[in-house]
Tab-separated table of C-alpha atoms in Angstrom:
chain	number	residue	atom	x	y	z
A	1	MET	CA	74.676	20.370	-107.078
A	2	SER	CA	75.428	19.846	-103.397
A	3	LYS	CA	73.989	17.107	-101.189
A	4	THR	CA	71.502	19.534	-99.589
A	5	ASP	CA	70.084	20.531	-103.015
A	6	LYS	CA	69.226	16.894	-103.757
A	7	LYS	CA	67.152	16.556	-100.561
A	8	VAL	CA	65.100	19.780	-101.052
A	9	ASP	CA	62.027	19.632	-103.289
A	10	PRO	CA	62.674	21.481	-106.620
A	11	THR	CA	59.291	23.270	-106.425
A	12	ILE	CA	60.283	24.784	-103.067
A	13	LEU	CA	63.621	25.938	-104.506
A	14	LYS	CA	61.814	27.489	-107.486
A	15	SER	CA	59.330	29.330	-105.204
A	16	ILE	CA	62.227	30.643	-103.063
A	17	SER	CA	64.181	31.900	-106.066
A	18	SER	CA	61.115	33.558	-107.588
A	19	ALA	CA	59.890	35.134	-104.304
A	20	ASP	CA	59.624	38.909	-104.053
A	21	PRO	CA	61.868	40.146	-101.210
A	22	LYS	CA	59.583	43.199	-100.676
A	23	LYS	CA	56.713	40.921	-99.525
A	24	LEU	CA	58.876	39.259	-96.857
A	25	HIS	CA	58.612	40.387	-93.191
A	26	HIS	CA	61.675	41.772	-91.477
A	27	VAL	CA	62.901	39.483	-88.667
A	28	SER	CA	65.714	40.325	-86.246
A	29	THR	CA	67.766	37.298	-85.308
A	30	GLU	CA	68.574	36.793	-81.643
A	31	GLU	CA	71.551	34.700	-80.712
A	32	LYS	CA	70.912	32.971	-77.406
A	33	ASN	CA	73.911	31.624	-75.584
A	34	PRO	CA	73.109	31.914	-71.853
A	35	LEU	CA	76.210	31.838	-69.706
A	36	PRO	CA	75.992	30.169	-66.290
A	37	SER	CA	75.241	32.429	-63.289
A	38	LYS	CA	77.569	32.985	-60.315
A	39	ALA	CA	75.603	30.543	-58.201
A	40	VAL	CA	75.914	27.786	-60.840
A	41	ILE	CA	79.673	28.443	-61.195
A	42	ALA	CA	80.124	28.361	-57.396
A	43	GLN	CA	78.154	25.115	-57.170
A	44	GLU	CA	80.285	23.562	-59.927
A	45	LYS	CA	83.461	24.645	-58.108
A	46	THR	CA	82.346	23.101	-54.814
A	47	GLU	CA	81.397	19.888	-56.630
A	48	LYS	CA	84.823	19.738	-58.310
A	49	GLU	CA	86.601	20.438	-55.015
A	50	THR	CA	84.594	17.693	-53.301
A	51	LEU	CA	85.411	15.189	-56.048
A	52	THR	CA	89.127	16.073	-56.019
A	53	GLY	CA	89.104	15.839	-52.207
A	54	ILE	CA	87.619	12.351	-52.436
A	55	GLU	CA	90.069	11.247	-55.144
A	56	THR	CA	93.156	12.619	-53.378
A	57	PHE	CA	92.098	11.532	-49.871
A	58	ASN	CA	94.882	9.837	-47.887
A	59	LYS	CA	93.574	6.600	-46.364
A	60	ASP	CA	96.580	6.413	-44.015
A	61	GLN	CA	95.107	9.294	-41.949
A	62	LEU	CA	92.149	7.104	-40.934
A	63	ARG	CA	92.210	5.440	-37.528
A	64	LYS	CA	91.730	1.724	-37.299
A	65	ALA	CA	88.510	0.751	-35.512
A	66	ALA	CA	87.628	-2.740	-34.359
A	67	THR	CA	83.930	-3.600	-34.571
A	68	GLU	CA	82.471	-5.351	-31.566
A	69	GLU	CA	79.457	-7.570	-32.060
A	70	LYS	CA	77.389	-7.696	-28.899
A	71	THR	CA	75.003	-10.585	-28.375
A	72	VAL	CA	72.489	-9.863	-25.623
A	73	LEU	CA	71.690	-13.018	-23.683
A	74	PRO	CA	68.229	-13.437	-22.113
A	75	ASN	CA	67.897	-12.915	-18.348
A	76	LYS	CA	66.582	-15.437	-15.784
A	77	ASP	CA	62.946	-14.303	-16.045
A	78	VAL	CA	62.892	-14.698	-19.825
A	79	ILE	CA	64.499	-18.168	-19.591
A	80	ALA	CA	62.012	-19.277	-16.896
A	81	LEU	CA	59.075	-18.004	-18.958
A	82	GLU	CA	60.357	-19.790	-22.049
A	83	LYS	CA	60.777	-23.061	-20.074
A	84	THR	CA	57.191	-22.952	-18.741
A	85	GLU	CA	55.898	-22.251	-22.241
A	86	GLN	CA	57.848	-25.202	-23.666
A	87	GLN	CA	56.559	-27.495	-20.886
A	88	ARG	CA	52.987	-26.391	-21.592
A	89	LEU	CA	53.396	-27.040	-25.309
A	90	SER	CA	54.993	-30.463	-24.738
A	91	GLY	CA	52.188	-31.321	-22.272
A	92	ILE	CA	49.588	-30.515	-24.928
A	93	GLU	CA	51.428	-32.492	-27.616
A	94	ASN	CA	52.023	-35.585	-25.417
A	95	PHE	CA	48.563	-35.581	-23.797
A	96	ASN	CA	46.983	-39.066	-23.534
A	97	LYS	CA	43.343	-38.932	-24.629
A	98	ASP	CA	42.661	-42.428	-23.174
A	99	GLN	CA	42.855	-40.962	-19.636
A	100	LEU	CA	39.725	-38.882	-20.249
A	101	LYS	CA	36.415	-40.134	-18.802
A	102	LYS	CA	33.490	-40.628	-21.115
A	103	ALA	CA	30.670	-38.160	-20.458
A	104	GLU	CA	27.177	-38.101	-21.865
A	105	THR	CA	25.449	-34.781	-22.452
A	106	ALA	CA	21.929	-34.564	-21.056
A	107	ASP	CA	19.448	-32.099	-22.512
A	108	LYS	CA	17.410	-30.731	-19.613
A	109	THR	CA	14.172	-28.905	-20.335
A	110	VAL	CA	12.818	-27.271	-17.180
A	111	LEU	CA	9.011	-27.150	-17.113
A	112	PRO	CA	7.272	-24.322	-15.216
A	113	ASN	CA	5.706	-25.126	-11.814
A	114	LYS	CA	2.165	-24.219	-10.615
A	115	GLU	CA	3.206	-20.814	-9.213
A	116	ASP	CA	4.822	-19.759	-12.504
A	117	LEU	CA	1.689	-20.828	-14.411
A	118	GLU	CA	-0.563	-18.831	-12.042
A	119	LYS	CA	1.600	-15.708	-12.414
A	120	GLU	CA	1.501	-16.009	-16.200
A	121	LYS	CA	-2.322	-16.384	-16.134
A	122	GLN	CA	-2.681	-13.262	-13.970
A	123	GLU	CA	-0.395	-11.339	-16.348
A	124	LEU	CA	-2.444	-12.385	-19.376
A	125	HIS	CA	-5.701	-11.434	-17.615
A	126	LEU	CA	-4.264	-8.011	-16.702
A	127	ARG	CA	-3.136	-7.372	-20.292
A	128	LYS	CA	-6.563	-8.279	-21.684
A	129	SER	CA	-8.329	-5.982	-19.205
A	130	ILE	CA	-5.978	-3.104	-20.183
A	131	GLU	CA	-6.614	-3.721	-23.869
A	132	LYS	CA	-10.418	-3.702	-23.319
A	133	GLY	CA	-10.211	-0.567	-21.195
A	134	ALA	CA	-12.295	-1.932	-18.317
A	135	ASN	CA	-12.408	-0.127	-14.926
A	136	LEU	CA	-10.682	2.951	-16.347
A	137	LYS	CA	-11.793	6.411	-15.197
A	138	HIS	CA	-12.214	9.337	-17.578
A	139	VAL	CA	-9.462	11.928	-17.132
A	140	SER	CA	-9.491	15.449	-18.537
A	141	THR	CA	-6.050	16.802	-19.362
A	142	GLU	CA	-5.100	20.269	-18.177
A	143	GLU	CA	-2.369	22.131	-19.984
A	144	HIS	CA	-0.224	24.184	-17.606
A	145	ASN	CA	1.888	26.971	-19.076
A	146	PRO	CA	3.486	28.659	-16.063
A	147	LEU	CA	4.718	32.195	-16.625
A	148	PRO	CA	8.247	33.059	-15.525
A	149	ASP	CA	8.653	34.554	-12.045
A	150	LYS	CA	10.181	37.971	-11.214
A	151	ASP	CA	13.702	36.617	-10.777
A	152	ALA	CA	13.660	34.990	-14.217
A	153	ILE	CA	12.285	38.185	-15.824
A	154	ASN	CA	14.943	40.333	-14.079
A	155	ALA	CA	17.700	37.921	-15.152
A	156	GLU	CA	16.486	38.081	-18.750
A	157	LYS	CA	16.373	41.906	-18.614
A	158	ARG	CA	19.934	42.039	-17.260
A	159	GLU	CA	21.109	39.742	-20.078
A	160	GLU	CA	19.389	41.884	-22.730
A	161	ASN	CA	20.888	45.068	-21.245
A	162	PHE	CA	24.329	43.443	-21.257
A	163	LYS	CA	23.954	42.373	-24.918
A	164	SER	CA	22.740	45.834	-25.984
A	165	SER	CA	25.658	47.491	-24.119
A	166	ILE	CA	28.082	45.271	-26.060
A	167	LYS	CA	26.386	46.101	-29.391
A	168	ASP	CA	26.212	49.872	-28.694
A	169	PHE	CA	29.723	50.091	-27.199
A	170	ASN	CA	31.654	53.132	-28.451
A	171	ARG	CA	35.225	52.193	-29.286
A	172	ARG	CA	36.238	55.880	-29.406
A	173	SER	CA	35.756	56.109	-25.657
A	174	LEU	CA	38.721	53.743	-25.205
A	175	LYS	CA	42.129	55.255	-24.426
A	176	HIS	CA	45.012	54.648	-26.811
A	177	ALA	CA	47.696	52.386	-25.365
A	178	ASP	CA	51.175	51.746	-26.761
A	179	THR	CA	52.518	48.242	-26.339
A	180	GLN	CA	56.132	47.972	-25.236
A	181	GLU	CA	57.996	44.820	-26.124
A	182	LYS	CA	60.741	44.155	-23.605
A	183	ASN	CA	63.422	41.803	-24.809
A	184	PRO	CA	66.647	42.556	-22.863
A	185	LEU	CA	69.776	41.457	-24.679
A	186	PRO	CA	72.455	39.671	-22.620
A	187	SER	CA	75.415	41.681	-21.391
A	188	LYS	CA	79.061	41.074	-22.381
A	189	GLU	CA	79.731	39.359	-19.062
A	190	ALA	CA	76.826	36.943	-19.586
A	191	ILE	CA	78.024	36.151	-23.136
A	192	GLU	CA	81.586	35.519	-21.918
A	193	ALA	CA	80.317	33.296	-19.081
A	194	GLU	CA	78.187	31.306	-21.552
A	195	LYS	CA	81.177	30.884	-23.922
A	196	LYS	CA	83.358	29.580	-21.062
A	197	ALA	CA	80.643	27.115	-19.985
């Protein structure tokens, strides 16, 4: 017995050997071995050429370049601004609190004078009289619904006629028009002049 026979279950081997070949379905085997397309081959070639170009590149052909590090110094305005800011900060840090004068806060409540009190009394009296409804006259409300004048009616008619003419417009009455696209190509002289420029 081979190594593969030891791994397979004996009941499966027995069922395979005793199987009726007439009951089996016919299956056509397809061997799939897809070859790479032209595009894939071309891509592989370019990749190989690039890699060989990198590997075989001659460093002696390169030009020597010296790198220059430029440090931009601040101008006069920036320096002056920075100085004033530093002076302000140092002035705040070195400020002597003992030079300050002691101040007491006074809470002032302003009371209303006689005139203000009289005005407020009159206002209250007026409000109360309005609330009670004293000295009010009976008023009958008239509802006015003015009809539109001739100009408005004529304008509305014109608008309706315009809308109906748009809705009822016959497209067949329009004339057929061919659109011509004009895109002049440049002449040989213009191309030559552009190449020289």
